[in-house]
Short mmCIF file of C-alpha atoms and ligand atoms in Angstrom, two decimals:
data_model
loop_
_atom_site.label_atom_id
_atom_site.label_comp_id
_atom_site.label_asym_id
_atom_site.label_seq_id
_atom_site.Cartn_x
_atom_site.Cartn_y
_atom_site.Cartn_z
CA UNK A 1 13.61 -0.69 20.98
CA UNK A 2 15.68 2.48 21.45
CA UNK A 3 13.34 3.88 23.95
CA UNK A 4 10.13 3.82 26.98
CA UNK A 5 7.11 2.59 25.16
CA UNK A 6 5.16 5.06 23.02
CA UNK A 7 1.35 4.87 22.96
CA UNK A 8 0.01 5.26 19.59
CA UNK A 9 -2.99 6.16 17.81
CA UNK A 10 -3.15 5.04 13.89
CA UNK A 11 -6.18 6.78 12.11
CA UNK A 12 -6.50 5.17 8.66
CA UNK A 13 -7.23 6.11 5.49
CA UNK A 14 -10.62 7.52 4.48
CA UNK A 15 -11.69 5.74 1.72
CA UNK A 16 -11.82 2.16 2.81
CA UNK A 17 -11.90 -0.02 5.62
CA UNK A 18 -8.58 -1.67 6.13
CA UNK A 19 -8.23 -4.68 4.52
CA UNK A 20 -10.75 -3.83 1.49
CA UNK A 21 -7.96 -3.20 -0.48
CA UNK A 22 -9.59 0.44 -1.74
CA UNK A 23 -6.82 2.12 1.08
CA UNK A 24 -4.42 0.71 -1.57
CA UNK A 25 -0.70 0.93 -0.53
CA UNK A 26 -1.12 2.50 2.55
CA UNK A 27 -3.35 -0.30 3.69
CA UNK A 28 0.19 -2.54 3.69
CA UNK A 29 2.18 0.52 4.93
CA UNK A 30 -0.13 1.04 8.18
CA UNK A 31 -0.39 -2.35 8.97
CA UNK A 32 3.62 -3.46 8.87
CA UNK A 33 4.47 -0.11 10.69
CA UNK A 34 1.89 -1.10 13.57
CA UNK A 35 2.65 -4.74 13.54
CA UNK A 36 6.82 -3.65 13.70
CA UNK A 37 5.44 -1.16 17.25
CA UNK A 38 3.56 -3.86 18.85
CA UNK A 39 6.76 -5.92 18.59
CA UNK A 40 8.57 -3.20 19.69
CA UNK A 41 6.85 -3.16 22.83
CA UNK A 42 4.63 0.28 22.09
CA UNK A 43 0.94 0.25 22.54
CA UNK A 44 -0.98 0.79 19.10
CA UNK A 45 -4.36 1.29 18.79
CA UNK A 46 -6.00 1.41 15.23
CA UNK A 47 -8.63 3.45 14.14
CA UNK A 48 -10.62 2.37 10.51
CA UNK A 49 -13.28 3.00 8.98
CA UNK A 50 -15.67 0.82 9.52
CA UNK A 51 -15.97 -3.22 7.85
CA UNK A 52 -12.27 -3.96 8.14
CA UNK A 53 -11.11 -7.98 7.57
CA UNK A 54 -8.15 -7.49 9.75
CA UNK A 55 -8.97 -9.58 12.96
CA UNK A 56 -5.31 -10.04 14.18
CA UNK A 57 -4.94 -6.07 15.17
CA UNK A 58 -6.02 -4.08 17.66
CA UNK A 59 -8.75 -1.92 15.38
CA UNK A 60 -11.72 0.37 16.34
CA UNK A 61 -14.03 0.87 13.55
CA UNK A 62 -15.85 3.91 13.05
CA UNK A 63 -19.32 4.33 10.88
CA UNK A 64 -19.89 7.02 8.21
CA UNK A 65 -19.36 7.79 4.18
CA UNK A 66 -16.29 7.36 2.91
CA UNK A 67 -14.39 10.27 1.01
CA UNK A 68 -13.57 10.50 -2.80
CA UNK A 69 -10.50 9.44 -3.61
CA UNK A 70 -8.08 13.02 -4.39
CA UNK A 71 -6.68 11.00 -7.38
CA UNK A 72 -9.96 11.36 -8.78
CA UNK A 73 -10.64 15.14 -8.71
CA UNK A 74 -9.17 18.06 -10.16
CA UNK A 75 -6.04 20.28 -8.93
CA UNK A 76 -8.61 23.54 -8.16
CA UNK A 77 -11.42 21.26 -6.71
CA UNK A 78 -13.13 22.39 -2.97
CA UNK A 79 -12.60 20.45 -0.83
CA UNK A 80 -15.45 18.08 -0.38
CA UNK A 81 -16.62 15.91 2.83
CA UNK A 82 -20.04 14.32 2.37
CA UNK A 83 -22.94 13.94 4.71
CA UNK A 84 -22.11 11.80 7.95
CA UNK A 85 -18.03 11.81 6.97
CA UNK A 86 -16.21 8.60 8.60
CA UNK A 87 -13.32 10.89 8.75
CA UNK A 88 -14.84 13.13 10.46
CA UNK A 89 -16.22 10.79 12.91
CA UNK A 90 -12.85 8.90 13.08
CA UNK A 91 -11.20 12.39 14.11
CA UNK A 92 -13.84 13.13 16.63
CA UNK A 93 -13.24 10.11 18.40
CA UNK A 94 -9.32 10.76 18.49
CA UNK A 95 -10.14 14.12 19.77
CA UNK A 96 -12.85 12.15 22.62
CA UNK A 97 -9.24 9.45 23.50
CA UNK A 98 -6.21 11.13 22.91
CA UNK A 99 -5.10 12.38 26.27
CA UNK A 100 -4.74 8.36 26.42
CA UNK A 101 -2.37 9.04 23.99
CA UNK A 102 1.43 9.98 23.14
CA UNK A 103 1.01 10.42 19.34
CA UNK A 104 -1.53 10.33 16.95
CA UNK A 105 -0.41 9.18 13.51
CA UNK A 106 -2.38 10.30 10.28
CA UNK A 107 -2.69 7.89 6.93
CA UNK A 108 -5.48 9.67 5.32
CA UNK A 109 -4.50 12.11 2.69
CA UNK A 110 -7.23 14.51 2.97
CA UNK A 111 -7.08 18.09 4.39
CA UNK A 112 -9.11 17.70 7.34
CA UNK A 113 -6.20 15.74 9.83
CA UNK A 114 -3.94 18.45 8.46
CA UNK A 115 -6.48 21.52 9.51
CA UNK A 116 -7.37 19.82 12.89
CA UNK A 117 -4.22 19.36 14.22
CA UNK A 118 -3.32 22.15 15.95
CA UNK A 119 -6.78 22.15 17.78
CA UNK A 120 -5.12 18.83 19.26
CA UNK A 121 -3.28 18.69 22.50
CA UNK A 122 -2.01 15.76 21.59
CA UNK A 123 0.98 15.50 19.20
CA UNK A 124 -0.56 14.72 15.85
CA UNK A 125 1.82 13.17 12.88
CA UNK A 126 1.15 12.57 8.95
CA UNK A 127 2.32 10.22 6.77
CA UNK A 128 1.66 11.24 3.41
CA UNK A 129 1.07 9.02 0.98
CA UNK A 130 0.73 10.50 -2.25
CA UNK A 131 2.41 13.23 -4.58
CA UNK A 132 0.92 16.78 -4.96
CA UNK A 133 -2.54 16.38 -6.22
CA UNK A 134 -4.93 19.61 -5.05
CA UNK A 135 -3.67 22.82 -4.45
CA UNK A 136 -6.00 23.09 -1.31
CA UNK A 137 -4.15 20.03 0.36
CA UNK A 138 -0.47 21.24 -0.92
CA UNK A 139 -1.11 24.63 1.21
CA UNK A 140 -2.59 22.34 4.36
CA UNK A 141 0.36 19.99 4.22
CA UNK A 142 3.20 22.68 3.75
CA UNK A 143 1.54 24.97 6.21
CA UNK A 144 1.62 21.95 8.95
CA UNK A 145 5.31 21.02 7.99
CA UNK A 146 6.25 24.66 8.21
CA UNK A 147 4.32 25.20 11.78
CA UNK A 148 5.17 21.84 13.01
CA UNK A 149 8.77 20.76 12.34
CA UNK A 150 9.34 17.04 11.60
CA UNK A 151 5.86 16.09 11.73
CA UNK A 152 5.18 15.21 7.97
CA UNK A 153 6.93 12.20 6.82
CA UNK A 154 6.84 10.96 3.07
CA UNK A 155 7.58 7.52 1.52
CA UNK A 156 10.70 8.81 -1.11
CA UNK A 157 12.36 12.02 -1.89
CA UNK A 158 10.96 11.87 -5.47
CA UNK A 159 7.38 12.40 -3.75
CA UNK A 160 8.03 14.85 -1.41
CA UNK A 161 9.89 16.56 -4.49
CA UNK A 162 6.28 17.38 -5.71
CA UNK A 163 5.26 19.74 -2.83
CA UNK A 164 7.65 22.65 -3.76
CA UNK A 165 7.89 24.93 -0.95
CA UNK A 166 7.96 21.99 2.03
CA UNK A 167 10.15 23.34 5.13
CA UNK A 168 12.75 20.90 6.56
CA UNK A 169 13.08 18.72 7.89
CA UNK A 170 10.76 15.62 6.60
CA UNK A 171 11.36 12.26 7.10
CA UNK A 172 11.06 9.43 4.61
CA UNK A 173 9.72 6.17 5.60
CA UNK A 174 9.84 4.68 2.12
CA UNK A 175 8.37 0.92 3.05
CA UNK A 176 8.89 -2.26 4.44
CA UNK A 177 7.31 -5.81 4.15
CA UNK A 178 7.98 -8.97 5.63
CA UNK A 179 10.02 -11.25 3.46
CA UNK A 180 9.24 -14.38 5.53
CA UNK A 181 5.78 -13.86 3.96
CA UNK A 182 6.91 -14.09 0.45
CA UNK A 183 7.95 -17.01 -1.21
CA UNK A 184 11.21 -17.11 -3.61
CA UNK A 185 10.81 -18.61 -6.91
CA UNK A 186 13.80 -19.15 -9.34
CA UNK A 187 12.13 -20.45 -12.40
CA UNK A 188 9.33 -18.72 -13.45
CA UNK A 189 6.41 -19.32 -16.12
CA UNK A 190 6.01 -17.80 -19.36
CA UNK A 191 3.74 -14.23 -17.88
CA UNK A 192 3.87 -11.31 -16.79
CA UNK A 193 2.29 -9.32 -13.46
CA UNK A 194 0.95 -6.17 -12.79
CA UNK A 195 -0.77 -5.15 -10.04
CA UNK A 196 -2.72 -2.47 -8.06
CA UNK A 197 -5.65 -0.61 -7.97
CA UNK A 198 -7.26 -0.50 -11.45
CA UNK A 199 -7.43 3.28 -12.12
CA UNK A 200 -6.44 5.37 -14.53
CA UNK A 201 -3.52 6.69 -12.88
CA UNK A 202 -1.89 3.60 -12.71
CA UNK A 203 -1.87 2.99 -16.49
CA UNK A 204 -2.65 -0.59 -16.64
CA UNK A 205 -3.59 -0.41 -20.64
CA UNK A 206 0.23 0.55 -21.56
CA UNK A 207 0.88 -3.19 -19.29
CA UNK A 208 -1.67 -4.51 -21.63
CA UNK A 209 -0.59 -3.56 -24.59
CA UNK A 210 3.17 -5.55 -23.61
CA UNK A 211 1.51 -8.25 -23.39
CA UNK A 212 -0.21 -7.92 -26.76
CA UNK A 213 3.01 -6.82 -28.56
CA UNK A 214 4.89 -9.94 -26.56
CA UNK A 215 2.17 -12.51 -26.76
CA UNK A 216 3.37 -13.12 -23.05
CA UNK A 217 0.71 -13.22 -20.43
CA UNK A 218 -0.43 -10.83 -18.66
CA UNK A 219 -1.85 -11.69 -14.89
CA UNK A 220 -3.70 -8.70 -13.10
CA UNK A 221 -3.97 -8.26 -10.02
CA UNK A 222 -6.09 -5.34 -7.94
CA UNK A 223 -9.42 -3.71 -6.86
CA UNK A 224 -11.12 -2.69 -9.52
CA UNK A 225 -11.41 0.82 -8.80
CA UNK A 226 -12.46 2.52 -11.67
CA UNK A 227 -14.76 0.08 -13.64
CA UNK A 228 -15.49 2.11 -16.96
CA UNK A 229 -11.60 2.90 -17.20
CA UNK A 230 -11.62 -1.29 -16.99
CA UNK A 231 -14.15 -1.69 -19.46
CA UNK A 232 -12.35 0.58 -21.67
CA UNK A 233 -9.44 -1.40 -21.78
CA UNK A 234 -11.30 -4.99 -22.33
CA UNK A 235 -12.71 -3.25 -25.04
CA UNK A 236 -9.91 -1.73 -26.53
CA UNK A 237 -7.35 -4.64 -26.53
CA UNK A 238 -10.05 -8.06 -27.42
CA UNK A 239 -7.13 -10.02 -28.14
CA UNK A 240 -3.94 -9.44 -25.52
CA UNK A 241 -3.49 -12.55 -23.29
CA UNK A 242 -4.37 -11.23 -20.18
CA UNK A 243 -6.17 -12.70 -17.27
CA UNK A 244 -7.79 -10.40 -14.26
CA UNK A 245 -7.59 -12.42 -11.38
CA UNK A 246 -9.17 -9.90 -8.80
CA UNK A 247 -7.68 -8.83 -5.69
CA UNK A 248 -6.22 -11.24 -4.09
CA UNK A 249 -5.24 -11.77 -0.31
CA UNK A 250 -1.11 -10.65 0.12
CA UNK A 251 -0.95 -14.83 0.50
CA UNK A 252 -2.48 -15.36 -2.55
CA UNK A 253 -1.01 -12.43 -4.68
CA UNK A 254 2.34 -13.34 -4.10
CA UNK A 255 1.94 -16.85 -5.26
CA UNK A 256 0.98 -15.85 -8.60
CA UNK A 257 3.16 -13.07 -8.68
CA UNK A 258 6.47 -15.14 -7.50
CA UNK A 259 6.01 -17.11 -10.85
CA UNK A 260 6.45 -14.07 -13.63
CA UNK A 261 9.51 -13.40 -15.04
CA UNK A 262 8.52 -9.99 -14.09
CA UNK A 263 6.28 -7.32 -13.27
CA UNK A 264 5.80 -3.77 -15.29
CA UNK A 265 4.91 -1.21 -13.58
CA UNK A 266 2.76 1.65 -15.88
CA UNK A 267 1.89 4.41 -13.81
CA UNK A 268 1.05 7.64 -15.04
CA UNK A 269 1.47 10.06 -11.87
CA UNK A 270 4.57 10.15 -9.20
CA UNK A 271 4.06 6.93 -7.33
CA UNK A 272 4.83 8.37 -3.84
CA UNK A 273 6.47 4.25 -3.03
CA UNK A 274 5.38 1.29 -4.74
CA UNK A 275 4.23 -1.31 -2.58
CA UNK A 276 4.14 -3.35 -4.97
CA UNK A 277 7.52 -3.36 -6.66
CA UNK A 278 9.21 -4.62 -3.31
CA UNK A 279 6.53 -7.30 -3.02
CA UNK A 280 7.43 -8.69 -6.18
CA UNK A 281 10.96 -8.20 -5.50
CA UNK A 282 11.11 -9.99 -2.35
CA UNK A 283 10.42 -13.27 -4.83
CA UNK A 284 12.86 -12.65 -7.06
CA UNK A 285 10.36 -11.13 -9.59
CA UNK A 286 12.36 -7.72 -11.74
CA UNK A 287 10.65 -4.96 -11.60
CA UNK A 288 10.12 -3.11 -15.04
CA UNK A 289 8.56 0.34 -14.00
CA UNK A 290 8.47 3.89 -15.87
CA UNK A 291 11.32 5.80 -14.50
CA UNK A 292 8.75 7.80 -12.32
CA UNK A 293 8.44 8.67 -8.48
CA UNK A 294 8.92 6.36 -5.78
CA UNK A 295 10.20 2.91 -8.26
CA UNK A 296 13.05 5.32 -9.16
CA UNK A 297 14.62 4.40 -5.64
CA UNK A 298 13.38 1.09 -5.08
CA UNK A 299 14.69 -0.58 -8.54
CA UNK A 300 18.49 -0.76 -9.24
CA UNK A 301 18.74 -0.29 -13.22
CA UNK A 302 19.98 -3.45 -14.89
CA UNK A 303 20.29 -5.09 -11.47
CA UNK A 304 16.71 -5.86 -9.83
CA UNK A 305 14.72 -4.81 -12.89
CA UNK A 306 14.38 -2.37 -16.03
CA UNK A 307 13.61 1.75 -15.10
CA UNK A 308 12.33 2.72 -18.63
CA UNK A 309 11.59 6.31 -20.06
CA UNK A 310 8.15 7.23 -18.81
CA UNK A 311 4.92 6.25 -20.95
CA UNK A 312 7.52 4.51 -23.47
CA UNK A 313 5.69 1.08 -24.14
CA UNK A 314 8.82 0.31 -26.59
CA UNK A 315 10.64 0.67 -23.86
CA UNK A 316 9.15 -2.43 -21.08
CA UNK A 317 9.20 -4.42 -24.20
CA UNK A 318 12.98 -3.83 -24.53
CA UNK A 319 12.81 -4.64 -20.44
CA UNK A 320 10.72 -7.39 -21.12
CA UNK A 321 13.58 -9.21 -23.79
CA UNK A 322 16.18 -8.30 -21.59
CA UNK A 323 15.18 -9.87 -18.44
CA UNK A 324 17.75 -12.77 -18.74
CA UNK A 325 20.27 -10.33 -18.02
CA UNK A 326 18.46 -9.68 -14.42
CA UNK A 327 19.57 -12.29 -11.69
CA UNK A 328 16.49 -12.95 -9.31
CA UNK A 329 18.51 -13.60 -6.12
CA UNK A 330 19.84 -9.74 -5.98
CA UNK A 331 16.12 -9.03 -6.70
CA UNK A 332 15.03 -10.31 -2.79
CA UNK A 333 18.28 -9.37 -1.60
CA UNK A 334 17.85 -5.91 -2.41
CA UNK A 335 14.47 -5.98 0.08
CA UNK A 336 16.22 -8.05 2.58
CA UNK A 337 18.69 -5.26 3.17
CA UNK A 338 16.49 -2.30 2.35
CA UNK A 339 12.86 -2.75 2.94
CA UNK A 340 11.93 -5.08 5.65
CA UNK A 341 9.70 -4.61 7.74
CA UNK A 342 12.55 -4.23 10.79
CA UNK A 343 14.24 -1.69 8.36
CA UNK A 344 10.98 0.13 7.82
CA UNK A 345 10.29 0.06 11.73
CA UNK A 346 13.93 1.45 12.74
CA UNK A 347 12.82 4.36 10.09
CA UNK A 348 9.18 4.43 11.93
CA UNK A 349 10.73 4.43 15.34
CA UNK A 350 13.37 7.23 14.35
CA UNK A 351 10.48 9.60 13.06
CA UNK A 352 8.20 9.54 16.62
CA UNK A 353 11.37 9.29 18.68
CA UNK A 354 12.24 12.53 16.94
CA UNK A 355 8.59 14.17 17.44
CA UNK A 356 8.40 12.83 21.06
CA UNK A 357 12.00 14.38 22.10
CA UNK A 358 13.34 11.29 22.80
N1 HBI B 1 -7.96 9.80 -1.27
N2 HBI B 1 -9.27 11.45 -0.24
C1 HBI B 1 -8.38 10.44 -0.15
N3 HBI B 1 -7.93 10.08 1.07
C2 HBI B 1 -7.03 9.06 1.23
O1 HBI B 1 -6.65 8.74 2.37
C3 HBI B 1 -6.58 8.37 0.08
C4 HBI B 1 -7.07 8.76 -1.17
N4 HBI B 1 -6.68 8.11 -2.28
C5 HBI B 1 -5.79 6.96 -2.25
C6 HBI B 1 -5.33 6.63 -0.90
N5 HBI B 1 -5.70 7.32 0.18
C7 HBI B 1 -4.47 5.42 -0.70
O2 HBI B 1 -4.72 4.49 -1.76
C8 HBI B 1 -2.99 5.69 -0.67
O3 HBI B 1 -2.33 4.46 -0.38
C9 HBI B 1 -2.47 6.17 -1.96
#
């Protein structure tokens, strides 16, 4: 640790307890970044809404309605917060605690930690986890950056890219797992993975459609977030091979997941990271993604997987018959060195020693 313990409040994201898997990748993002503090010696303290599974953090859970997810509505939308918000309540209780606190760090992406945080005393950071999606938040988020320096922090260059008119300086935490957690697998079966929240901005049909085109199967993997988009897609394709197997624990995901020969990533919008290119990687799984957003700067062309023109099904088929070509030892390698979770803390650590003035 570079320097005197920082004491650190997390608030989480606003449409799911931690752990449901409906927080999606910053779910995995919040949790390594406070594990990497503890171990660092800082105090964290976690604030989620409430019915988390995590029992092995320090979490308070807070009651109240959940917000709509902002991939779900519409550029011009108001901004909505229902009856009896949890993030509402989860901000009034930071605002009741945090003169027991250094720093306050914000994973919800949702205007309201953006507009409250100059009526903090407390310092008040944001990771933000998604690309541009509503013109209301894009003015909140560039209006914080711009009236407090080197508080907004992004996951890759390629996201941050989407807010236009963002003042410097921003950091980017991009992410970080632990390795020891994932298991490497040289030979794999005969299928495929994809996984992630099942909603139409992830593009899971153009994943189904390989595996209709291949005959190779297809294992999903994800909270089914969007279950008429789902439907759709059973409906649509009756005959690909493809198996949903529900979301799965992180234990459980990656033992599937170790044994593809690789996993396509579909999305349709700028994936601010991709959690889960790095988890496969850190088996030794290639990554075939559209050459979109965050995967951009995770997957080395050729080397660790296939970065094909966007929404170009031809092209993760051609990934798909070239995958002999990809050696899966340089595919954990390349998270070894780049996206542990020590890698991810140094990054972490860098970004409040920098707020803090330390
Ligand atoms: N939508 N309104 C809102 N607030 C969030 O915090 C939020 C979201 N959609 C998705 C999301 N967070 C997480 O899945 C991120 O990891 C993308």
């Amino acid at each position: 640790m570079t320097t005197k313990p920082h004491k650190l409040l997390f608030i989480s994201t606003s449409v799911g307890a931690l752990g449901t898997g409906l927080g999606g990748g910053v779910e995995l993002s919040l949790r390594n970044i406070a594990q990497e503090m503890l171990r660092r010696g800082h105090k964290v303290q976690i604030v989620t809404p409430a019915g988390a599974t995590w029992n092995d953090l320090p979490l308070v859970e807070i009651p109240g309605n959940l917000q709509i997810i902002a991939q779900s509505q519409e550029r011009t939308d108001p901004i909505i917060m229902p009856e009896n918000s949890v993030l509402a309540n989860m901000w009034e209780y930071a605002r009741q605690v945090q003169t027991d606190y250094d720093l306050i760090v914000n994973f919800a992406y949702d205007w309201l930690p953006f507009y409250l945080t100059p009526f903090f005393c407390c310092p008040v950071a944001h990771l933000v986890s998604m690309g541009s999606l509503s013109d209301a938040l894009d003015k909140i988020i560039v209006q914080t950056g711009k009236n407090f320096p080197g508080t907004l922090a992004f996951h890759t260059a390629a996201q941050a890219e989407t807010f236009p008119t963002l003042t410097q300086p921003v950091f980017y935490l991009q992410s970080g797992i632990d390795v020891s957690l994932y298991e490497f697998c040289e030979s794999p079966k005969r299928q495929l993975a994809w996984l992630g929240r099942i909603s139409p901005e992830k593009g899971l049909e153009d994943g189904v459609r390989v595996a209709e085109i291949t005959g190779i199967p297809l294992k999903i993997m994800g909270k089914i977030q969007d279950a008429s988009y789902w439907q759709n897609i059973l409906q649509e394709y009756p005959n690909a091979p493809i198996e949903y197997l529900g979301f799965l624990s992180q234990r459980e995901m990656q033992k599937i997941v170790r044994e593809c020969q690789a996993l396509l990533m579909t999305h349709r919008w700028v994936e601010a990271f991709g959690n889960v290119a790095i988890e496969a990687l850190a088996c030794g799984v290639p990554v075939i993604s559209y050459r979109r957003g965050g995967p951009r700067e995770i997957i080395q062309d050729g080397k660790t997987g296939f970065l094909v023109e966007p929404d170009s099904v031809s092209g993760l088929v051609d990934g798909v018959l070239n995958l002999s070509t990809i050696n899966r030892d340089s595919c954990r390698r390349s998270v070894e060195r780049d996206f542990s979770v020590t890698a991810l803390g140094d990054r972490a650590e860098k970004w409040f020693d920098s707020i803090l003035g330390n």
